[in-house]
Amino acid sequence: MAAQGATASRSGLKSALPLLLPAYLWLTVAIFLPLSAMVFFSFMTELPLSGKPWAFTFGNYAAFFSQSLYLTLLWASLRLGLEVTLWCIVIGYPAAYVLAKVLKGRSREAIFLLVILPFWSNGLVRIFSWAMVLREGGILDTALNAVLPFKINIDLMYSYPAVIIGLVHSYVPYMVLTCYLTLQAIDDSLIEAGRSLGASRLQMLKRVIIPLSMPGLVAGAVLIFVPVVGSFMEPRILGGRTGTFYGTVIEDQFVAVFNWPLGAALSFILLAVVLVILALAAPMLRRAA
Amino acid sequence: MAGVQVSNVSRSFGAHKALDDVSIDFADGGFYALLGPSGSGKTTLLRQIAGFDFPDSGRIAIGGEGVERVPVEKRRIGMVFQNYALFPNMSVADNVAFGLSVRGEAKAVIASEVQRALDLVQLGKLGGRRPHQLSGGQRQRVALARAIVTKPRVLLLDEPLGALDKALRVDMQIELKRIQREIGITTIFVTHDQEEALTMSDRIGILRDGRLVQEGPPEEIYDRPKSEFAATFLGDANILRGDTTGTGIRLADGTAIAAEAGATLAAGAKASCAVRPERIRIAADAGSPDQANGNVLRGQVSKRIFAGNNSTYFVERDGQTLKVIVQNTGIDRLAEGQQVVLRWSPESTVLIAAS
C-alpha cells in the first residue's frame, strides 16, 4: 500500500513537472542567482566588478558586531516593524470585521475599493502626498487652523510619527485583506449561536471571532512585519534626519556609499534575524493557524 | 420553563411581508412544529421568538413576560441551528460549557452540568473531541446539549435534522422527543418535512406566505384540514371541486359527493372535498351497495406504483387523476388500464370552502 502510494505520488510529480518548471526556472533566474551573487559579494573586500583588487573577508559581517550603531538601528527597525504591525491590527482588523460581517452588497464593494486603492497608486506618490499633508503649512496644518479658533502648529514632517503614519498607510491593506478572508469564512450562525447562549459582543469577539480569525491576523502580521523592518523609502522621505533605520543604512551602502559588500552583509544579517524571529514564533503561529 | 405567546406579529422586509398578523400560543412543555414551504415565514417567526430579529408590530411573550424588544442574549432561550453552528475552535465539552461560562458560573458547576448534558445526549465520553472529529448525528447531539445545558425557558430548533440522512434522521427524531420529554421544555421546531412534523409534535402550525394557515394537533390537521393547501401540504389528498349542496358537493358531471367532516357551508357556493388516498377502496366492479362507503366514482387505472407494503394507483376520472393507496394484502391486484370503482365514506370526506 505504502509503495503504491509512493509510485502514485512520483508519477503525480512527473506529470506536474511541466507545470512547475516555468515557475521554478523563473525563481532560479530571478531570485536565486542574484541572491547568490549578493551572498558572494558580502564576503568580498571590494566589489569584483569595480576593477579594484578584491579578496575574501568576514569583515563586513564583523562590522555589524563591532559597531553598536548597526545593532541600535536594527533594534529600532524591529521596534518600528512591531509598532507598524500593531497599528495595522488596530486599524485593519475592525475595518475587516465591518467589511466581512456588517456591510453587504454595493457599500461593501465601495469600501473595499477604498481599502485596495493604495495598492494601485505608486508608492513614491503615496509617500510624497503624505509629505504634503503632514508638513508645516501643509494640508493638515492649514485645515486644522481654518477650523480651530486658536493657532496651532502641526508639523509632523520629519518625525517618527510621520514614518509610522506613512508605513501604516502603505501596509494596512494587507491586514484588512488577510483578516477579511478569515472573518468572512466564519459562519454567521456561529455568532448567532453565541448570542443565543447569552454571550455579549465582547465575549463573542474574545472567545470565538478573534481565535477563528487568528490565521488572518498572523498572515497579515508576517506580511507587514518583514518588509517594514527592512523599509527605507518611508523612513527616508517622511522621517528626514530622524528616519535613519536599518533599511536606510543598507540603502546608503548601495546607492550612496557604493559599499555593496557591506550592504549585502547587512541585508543577510537582517534576513537571518527575521528568520530567527519567525522560527521562534512558529509554534505559536502554527497553533493560531 | 415557560410557554410562548405570539400575538398579531407582523414583519416586513422591504415590500415583502414575511410575517402577516401571526398569532399562535405555544403551551408550556409542548412540542410544536412550524411547518411550511420555503419562504412561508416559519424561520422568520422562529427568529422573532429567538430575538435575532424584532417584529414590526405585535407582541411576543415568554412565560407571560413581553420580550418583543429584548435582544436574543437576554431572552434565555436555547437554539439549535440547521448547520449545528458548533464553535470549531473549541472541544465538544467547551462548546457545551460556553453558555455557562459566559454567564460566569463556577468551574466545578460547569464541569458537572456539561457532563450531565453530554450524558443526556449519549455523548458522555466524547467531551474532549473537536467538532470536526464527529459525525453529523453526533454534532447534532452536541448542538442540542449546548442549547439545553443553560436551562433555557424555550428550546428553538431550526430544521435541525435537515442535514442528516434518512435513517439517522428517524433515530434523531426519537432521541429528540425522548430528551424533550425528559426535561419537559417547551420546544418549537421549524421544518419543511411533513412526516417529521406529524411524528414528533403535539401540535403543528402550518404557515404559508407569512400567514398561519391552520394550527392544531397533527391528527386534527390531517383529518380535518381547513384549506386545500393544508390538505395537500400535510400528507397527500385528492381534491374534488364543485358546488356545495350543504352536506357535500356536486361535481361538474352531476355526481354528488357527501362530506361529513369539515366546514359547514351554505348551498350553492364553490367548494372542494378532500379525501386521503388511503381512505379510498378500489375494486374492479361495483359489487353490492356499501352503505358505509357511500361516495362512488368510476375511473380507469392509468398507473400503478408498487412499493412493497402498499401500492399506489393513479385513477383517471373526468380529466382528473385520483390517487389511491392500497395495503398489500396479497389479493385484489389491479392492472393498468383496468376500469375500476372507487368508494369511500362521507366521514373520510372533508368539505373545504373554496379559497
Short mmCIF file of C-alpha atoms in Angstrom, two decimals, chain A residues 38-39 41-43 58-64 246 250 254 259-271:
data_model
loop_
_atom_site.label_atom_id
_atom_site.label_comp_id
_atom_site.label_asym_id
_atom_site.label_seq_id
_atom_site.Cartn_x
_atom_site.Cartn_y
_atom_site.Cartn_z
CA MET A 38 24.85 39.01 -3.16
CA VAL A 39 25.94 36.28 -0.75
CA PHE A 41 29.63 39.95 -2.59
CA SER A 42 29.00 40.03 1.13
CA PHE A 43 32.27 38.17 1.67
CA PHE A 58 34.40 38.20 7.04
CA GLY A 59 34.97 41.86 7.79
CA ASN A 60 31.59 43.01 6.50
CA TYR A 61 29.84 40.73 8.97
CA ALA A 62 32.30 41.65 11.69
CA ALA A 63 31.47 45.31 11.09
CA PHE A 64 27.92 44.70 12.23
CA TYR A 246 18.49 49.67 9.42
CA ILE A 250 21.54 49.29 3.73
CA PHE A 254 24.15 50.53 -2.28
CA ASN A 259 29.90 49.72 -0.42
CA TRP A 260 27.89 46.81 -1.83
CA PRO A 261 29.69 44.14 0.18
CA LEU A 262 28.75 45.81 3.47
CA GLY A 263 25.19 46.45 2.24
CA ALA A 264 24.85 42.80 1.24
CA ALA A 265 26.22 41.59 4.56
CA LEU A 266 23.83 43.85 6.49
CA SER A 267 20.94 42.55 4.37
CA PHE A 268 21.73 38.93 5.13
CA ILE A 269 22.06 39.65 8.82
CA LEU A 270 18.59 41.18 8.69
CA LEU A 271 17.28 38.15 6.79
#
